[in-house]
Amino acid sequence: MNLDDILYSLDASGYFGHVISTEESIILHNSLRILQNENHFKHVYFWGKIFGAEKDYYIAYGYQKDILYGKIFYYSRNCINWGLLPKPTQNGLMLTPLCTTKFQGDPSIIIDILIEKDETLISGKRKQPEIRKLKEEDRLSSTVYLIMDNASIIPRGGIFRSPDGVVVNNLSFEGLPTIEAREWNSFLHFRVPTRKQNTNLLTKDDYNYATDFLDPIDIDIPEGCWMIHITQNEEMVILKSMYWPGLVFFHKLRTPKHGFLYFGHGKNCLDVPFMLSPYFV
């Protein structure tokens, strides 16, 4: 959520069971304002909180020019001092899905990860189980990357690609009406597109080259891995990812206000295909 609307976003988080105290939200707002000024960011966003056994990690990101390709992430353990979150490593992205322990809250500790000899997520043949090491800071970076890649979304028309290729917020976006908010293809993945542009454009009768270059969530497998809920007064639409419990997108209908927040342990639910399979109903 944009820093200018952070107090609104934290208040909206109460719709899905996560509440941050008034004192904590004010500290966040002030410290992120400082972070924005020090780094000359055009906008700063509060991403969410990953729970740890000893301390929690607060995550934020900002950008200077391009909102899609220029995101820079930071983390804090006290809402005041922010450190640069390193880019995920190949080793971190490979080992993070195998971590079963909770985050401890200390980015410097080293985690031992058991790799079974028949583990399919790790390439190569093993004659016996192996122990590999992963720094918690690298695990944190990889977890944020995976959540952003799989579950961060925006409403259709929320961002705009200018003729020079720079992606920015769409200032003319006035929000989704209630009818469109009930459709899966009204929401797009907030990531670098994985499909060819023509594929995304041809799926819409009223496509727009400037706004429909992102992947819609209706291509996600299996069908039903997203839950849509519209509040009783039809004021807000809320989407939840079944793959990443704790990630919630919200959009105040007929207004440009929208955002997503994550509050969770950084654990991916790998059982979603089985949960939605008709054979397991």
Short mmCIF file of N, CA and C in Angstrom, two decimals, residues 171-245:
data_model
loop_
_atom_site.label_atom_id
_atom_site.label_comp_id
_atom_site.label_asym_id
_atom_site.label_seq_id
_atom_site.Cartn_x
_atom_site.Cartn_y
_atom_site.Cartn_z
N LEU A 171 -2.84 7.25 -12.97
CA LEU A 171 -3.53 8.33 -12.27
C LEU A 171 -4.98 8.46 -12.69
N SER A 172 -5.34 7.90 -13.83
CA SER A 172 -6.73 7.98 -14.29
C SER A 172 -7.57 6.79 -13.82
N PHE A 173 -6.98 5.88 -13.06
CA PHE A 173 -7.72 4.72 -12.56
C PHE A 173 -8.70 5.17 -11.49
N GLU A 174 -9.97 4.85 -11.69
CA GLU A 174 -11.01 5.28 -10.76
C GLU A 174 -11.62 4.13 -9.97
N GLY A 175 -11.05 2.94 -10.10
CA GLY A 175 -11.53 1.80 -9.34
C GLY A 175 -12.43 0.89 -10.16
N LEU A 176 -12.60 -0.33 -9.65
CA LEU A 176 -13.46 -1.31 -10.32
C LEU A 176 -14.90 -1.18 -9.83
N PRO A 177 -15.87 -1.35 -10.72
CA PRO A 177 -17.26 -1.46 -10.27
C PRO A 177 -17.49 -2.84 -9.66
N THR A 178 -18.59 -3.00 -8.97
CA THR A 178 -18.87 -4.25 -8.28
C THR A 178 -18.95 -5.43 -9.23
N ILE A 179 -19.55 -5.23 -10.40
CA ILE A 179 -19.72 -6.34 -11.36
C ILE A 179 -18.35 -6.86 -11.81
N GLU A 180 -17.44 -5.97 -12.16
CA GLU A 180 -16.11 -6.40 -12.62
C GLU A 180 -15.31 -7.00 -11.48
N ALA A 181 -15.55 -6.56 -10.26
CA ALA A 181 -14.79 -7.06 -9.11
C ALA A 181 -15.08 -8.52 -8.82
N ARG A 182 -16.15 -9.05 -9.39
CA ARG A 182 -16.49 -10.46 -9.18
C ARG A 182 -15.81 -11.38 -10.19
N GLU A 183 -15.10 -10.81 -11.16
CA GLU A 183 -14.48 -11.59 -12.22
C GLU A 183 -12.98 -11.76 -11.97
N TRP A 184 -12.48 -12.97 -12.21
CA TRP A 184 -11.06 -13.26 -11.97
C TRP A 184 -10.16 -12.42 -12.86
N ASN A 185 -10.56 -12.20 -14.12
CA ASN A 185 -9.67 -11.50 -15.04
C ASN A 185 -9.63 -9.99 -14.79
N SER A 186 -10.28 -9.53 -13.73
CA SER A 186 -10.17 -8.12 -13.37
C SER A 186 -8.97 -7.87 -12.46
N PHE A 187 -8.21 -8.93 -12.16
CA PHE A 187 -7.06 -8.80 -11.28
C PHE A 187 -5.83 -9.40 -11.95
N LEU A 188 -4.71 -8.70 -11.82
CA LEU A 188 -3.49 -9.07 -12.54
C LEU A 188 -2.35 -9.32 -11.56
N HIS A 189 -1.44 -10.20 -11.95
CA HIS A 189 -0.24 -10.45 -11.14
C HIS A 189 0.69 -9.24 -11.21
N PHE A 190 1.12 -8.79 -10.03
CA PHE A 190 2.03 -7.63 -9.94
C PHE A 190 3.48 -8.13 -10.03
N ARG A 191 3.84 -8.63 -11.20
CA ARG A 191 5.17 -9.18 -11.43
C ARG A 191 5.51 -8.99 -12.90
N VAL A 192 6.75 -9.27 -13.25
CA VAL A 192 7.14 -9.24 -14.66
C VAL A 192 6.35 -10.32 -15.39
N PRO A 193 5.67 -10.00 -16.50
CA PRO A 193 4.83 -10.99 -17.19
C PRO A 193 5.61 -12.23 -17.58
N THR A 194 4.98 -13.39 -17.43
CA THR A 194 5.60 -14.67 -17.81
C THR A 194 5.07 -15.17 -19.14
N ARG A 195 3.95 -14.65 -19.59
CA ARG A 195 3.39 -15.03 -20.88
C ARG A 195 3.69 -13.96 -21.92
N LYS A 196 3.66 -14.35 -23.19
CA LYS A 196 3.86 -13.38 -24.25
C LYS A 196 2.73 -12.35 -24.23
N GLN A 197 3.07 -11.13 -24.62
CA GLN A 197 2.10 -10.04 -24.52
C GLN A 197 0.85 -10.34 -25.35
N ASN A 198 1.02 -10.92 -26.53
CA ASN A 198 -0.14 -11.19 -27.38
C ASN A 198 -1.10 -12.17 -26.72
N THR A 199 -0.55 -13.10 -25.93
CA THR A 199 -1.40 -14.08 -25.25
C THR A 199 -2.31 -13.39 -24.25
N ASN A 200 -1.76 -12.45 -23.47
CA ASN A 200 -2.57 -11.71 -22.51
C ASN A 200 -3.57 -10.80 -23.20
N LEU A 201 -3.16 -10.17 -24.28
CA LEU A 201 -4.04 -9.22 -24.96
C LEU A 201 -5.22 -9.91 -25.64
N LEU A 202 -4.97 -11.08 -26.21
CA LEU A 202 -6.01 -11.77 -26.97
C LEU A 202 -7.08 -12.39 -26.08
N THR A 203 -6.85 -12.45 -24.79
CA THR A 203 -7.85 -13.03 -23.89
C THR A 203 -8.91 -12.01 -23.50
N LYS A 204 -8.77 -10.77 -23.92
CA LYS A 204 -9.72 -9.72 -23.54
C LYS A 204 -10.30 -9.07 -24.79
N ASP A 205 -11.61 -8.88 -24.80
CA ASP A 205 -12.26 -8.23 -25.93
C ASP A 205 -11.95 -6.74 -25.95
N ASP A 206 -11.80 -6.15 -24.78
CA ASP A 206 -11.56 -4.70 -24.69
C ASP A 206 -10.14 -4.43 -24.23
N TYR A 207 -9.18 -5.17 -24.77
CA TYR A 207 -7.80 -5.06 -24.29
C TYR A 207 -7.22 -3.68 -24.53
N ASN A 208 -6.27 -3.36 -23.69
CA ASN A 208 -5.57 -2.08 -23.77
C ASN A 208 -4.08 -2.37 -23.68
N TYR A 209 -3.32 -1.94 -24.66
CA TYR A 209 -1.89 -2.26 -24.70
C TYR A 209 -1.14 -1.69 -23.49
N ALA A 210 -1.62 -0.61 -22.94
CA ALA A 210 -0.90 0.05 -21.86
C ALA A 210 -1.16 -0.57 -20.50
N THR A 211 -2.30 -1.25 -20.33
CA THR A 211 -2.65 -1.76 -19.01
C THR A 211 -2.80 -3.27 -18.95
N ASP A 212 -2.96 -3.95 -20.10
CA ASP A 212 -3.24 -5.38 -20.10
C ASP A 212 -2.02 -6.22 -20.48
N PHE A 213 -0.84 -5.74 -20.14
CA PHE A 213 0.38 -6.49 -20.46
C PHE A 213 0.77 -7.47 -19.35
N LEU A 214 0.07 -7.43 -18.22
CA LEU A 214 0.37 -8.32 -17.11
C LEU A 214 -0.44 -9.61 -17.18
N ASP A 215 -0.01 -10.63 -16.43
CA ASP A 215 -0.72 -11.92 -16.42
C ASP A 215 -1.95 -11.84 -15.53
N PRO A 216 -3.12 -12.23 -16.02
CA PRO A 216 -4.33 -12.26 -15.17
C PRO A 216 -4.28 -13.47 -14.23
N ILE A 217 -4.96 -13.38 -13.11
CA ILE A 217 -4.90 -14.47 -12.14
C ILE A 217 -5.78 -15.64 -12.55
N ASP A 218 -6.64 -15.46 -13.57
CA ASP A 218 -7.50 -16.58 -13.96
C ASP A 218 -6.73 -17.69 -14.69
N ILE A 219 -5.43 -17.48 -14.95
CA ILE A 219 -4.61 -18.53 -15.55
C ILE A 219 -3.98 -19.41 -14.49
N ASP A 220 -4.10 -19.04 -13.22
CA ASP A 220 -3.46 -19.79 -12.15
C ASP A 220 -4.10 -21.17 -12.00
N ILE A 221 -3.26 -22.13 -11.68
CA ILE A 221 -3.70 -23.52 -11.53
C ILE A 221 -3.48 -23.96 -10.09
N PRO A 222 -4.46 -24.68 -9.52
CA PRO A 222 -5.76 -25.07 -10.10
C PRO A 222 -6.79 -23.95 -9.97
N GLU A 223 -7.88 -24.10 -10.69
CA GLU A 223 -8.97 -23.13 -10.59
C GLU A 223 -9.52 -23.14 -9.16
N GLY A 224 -9.67 -21.97 -8.61
CA GLY A 224 -10.16 -21.87 -7.24
C GLY A 224 -9.08 -21.59 -6.21
N CYS A 225 -7.83 -21.39 -6.68
CA CYS A 225 -6.74 -21.12 -5.73
C CYS A 225 -6.78 -19.69 -5.21
N TRP A 226 -7.70 -18.88 -5.73
CA TRP A 226 -7.96 -17.54 -5.20
C TRP A 226 -9.39 -17.49 -4.68
N MET A 227 -9.57 -16.81 -3.58
CA MET A 227 -10.91 -16.62 -3.01
C MET A 227 -11.28 -15.14 -3.09
N ILE A 228 -12.43 -14.86 -3.67
CA ILE A 228 -12.93 -13.48 -3.78
C ILE A 228 -14.08 -13.28 -2.80
N HIS A 229 -14.00 -12.18 -2.07
CA HIS A 229 -15.07 -11.85 -1.12
C HIS A 229 -15.36 -10.36 -1.24
N ILE A 230 -16.63 -10.03 -1.41
CA ILE A 230 -17.06 -8.63 -1.44
C ILE A 230 -17.83 -8.36 -0.15
N THR A 231 -17.47 -7.31 0.54
CA THR A 231 -18.09 -7.00 1.83
C THR A 231 -19.59 -6.76 1.65
N GLN A 232 -20.31 -6.88 2.73
CA GLN A 232 -21.77 -6.84 2.68
C GLN A 232 -22.30 -5.53 2.11
N ASN A 233 -21.63 -4.43 2.40
CA ASN A 233 -22.08 -3.15 1.88
C ASN A 233 -21.53 -2.85 0.48
N GLU A 234 -20.85 -3.86 -0.12
CA GLU A 234 -20.27 -3.73 -1.45
C GLU A 234 -19.33 -2.54 -1.55
N GLU A 235 -18.61 -2.32 -0.47
CA GLU A 235 -17.65 -1.21 -0.44
C GLU A 235 -16.24 -1.67 -0.80
N MET A 236 -15.93 -2.93 -0.50
CA MET A 236 -14.57 -3.42 -0.68
C MET A 236 -14.58 -4.85 -1.18
N VAL A 237 -13.61 -5.17 -2.06
CA VAL A 237 -13.40 -6.53 -2.50
C VAL A 237 -12.09 -7.03 -1.89
N ILE A 238 -12.10 -8.27 -1.42
CA ILE A 238 -10.94 -8.86 -0.76
C ILE A 238 -10.61 -10.17 -1.46
N LEU A 239 -9.36 -10.37 -1.82
CA LEU A 239 -8.89 -11.60 -2.43
C LEU A 239 -7.83 -12.24 -1.54
N LYS A 240 -7.92 -13.55 -1.38
CA LYS A 240 -6.96 -14.29 -0.57
C LYS A 240 -6.33 -15.39 -1.42
N SER A 241 -5.04 -15.58 -1.23
CA SER A 241 -4.33 -16.64 -1.93
C SER A 241 -4.29 -17.89 -1.06
N MET A 242 -4.71 -19.03 -1.63
CA MET A 242 -4.65 -20.27 -0.89
C MET A 242 -3.23 -20.82 -0.83
N TYR A 243 -2.41 -20.46 -1.82
CA TYR A 243 -1.03 -20.93 -1.82
C TYR A 243 -0.20 -20.24 -0.73
N TRP A 244 -0.50 -19.00 -0.44
CA TRP A 244 0.23 -18.24 0.56
C TRP A 244 -0.75 -17.69 1.60
N PRO A 245 -1.13 -18.50 2.56
CA PRO A 245 -2.03 -18.02 3.62
C PRO A 245 -1.41 -16.82 4.34
#
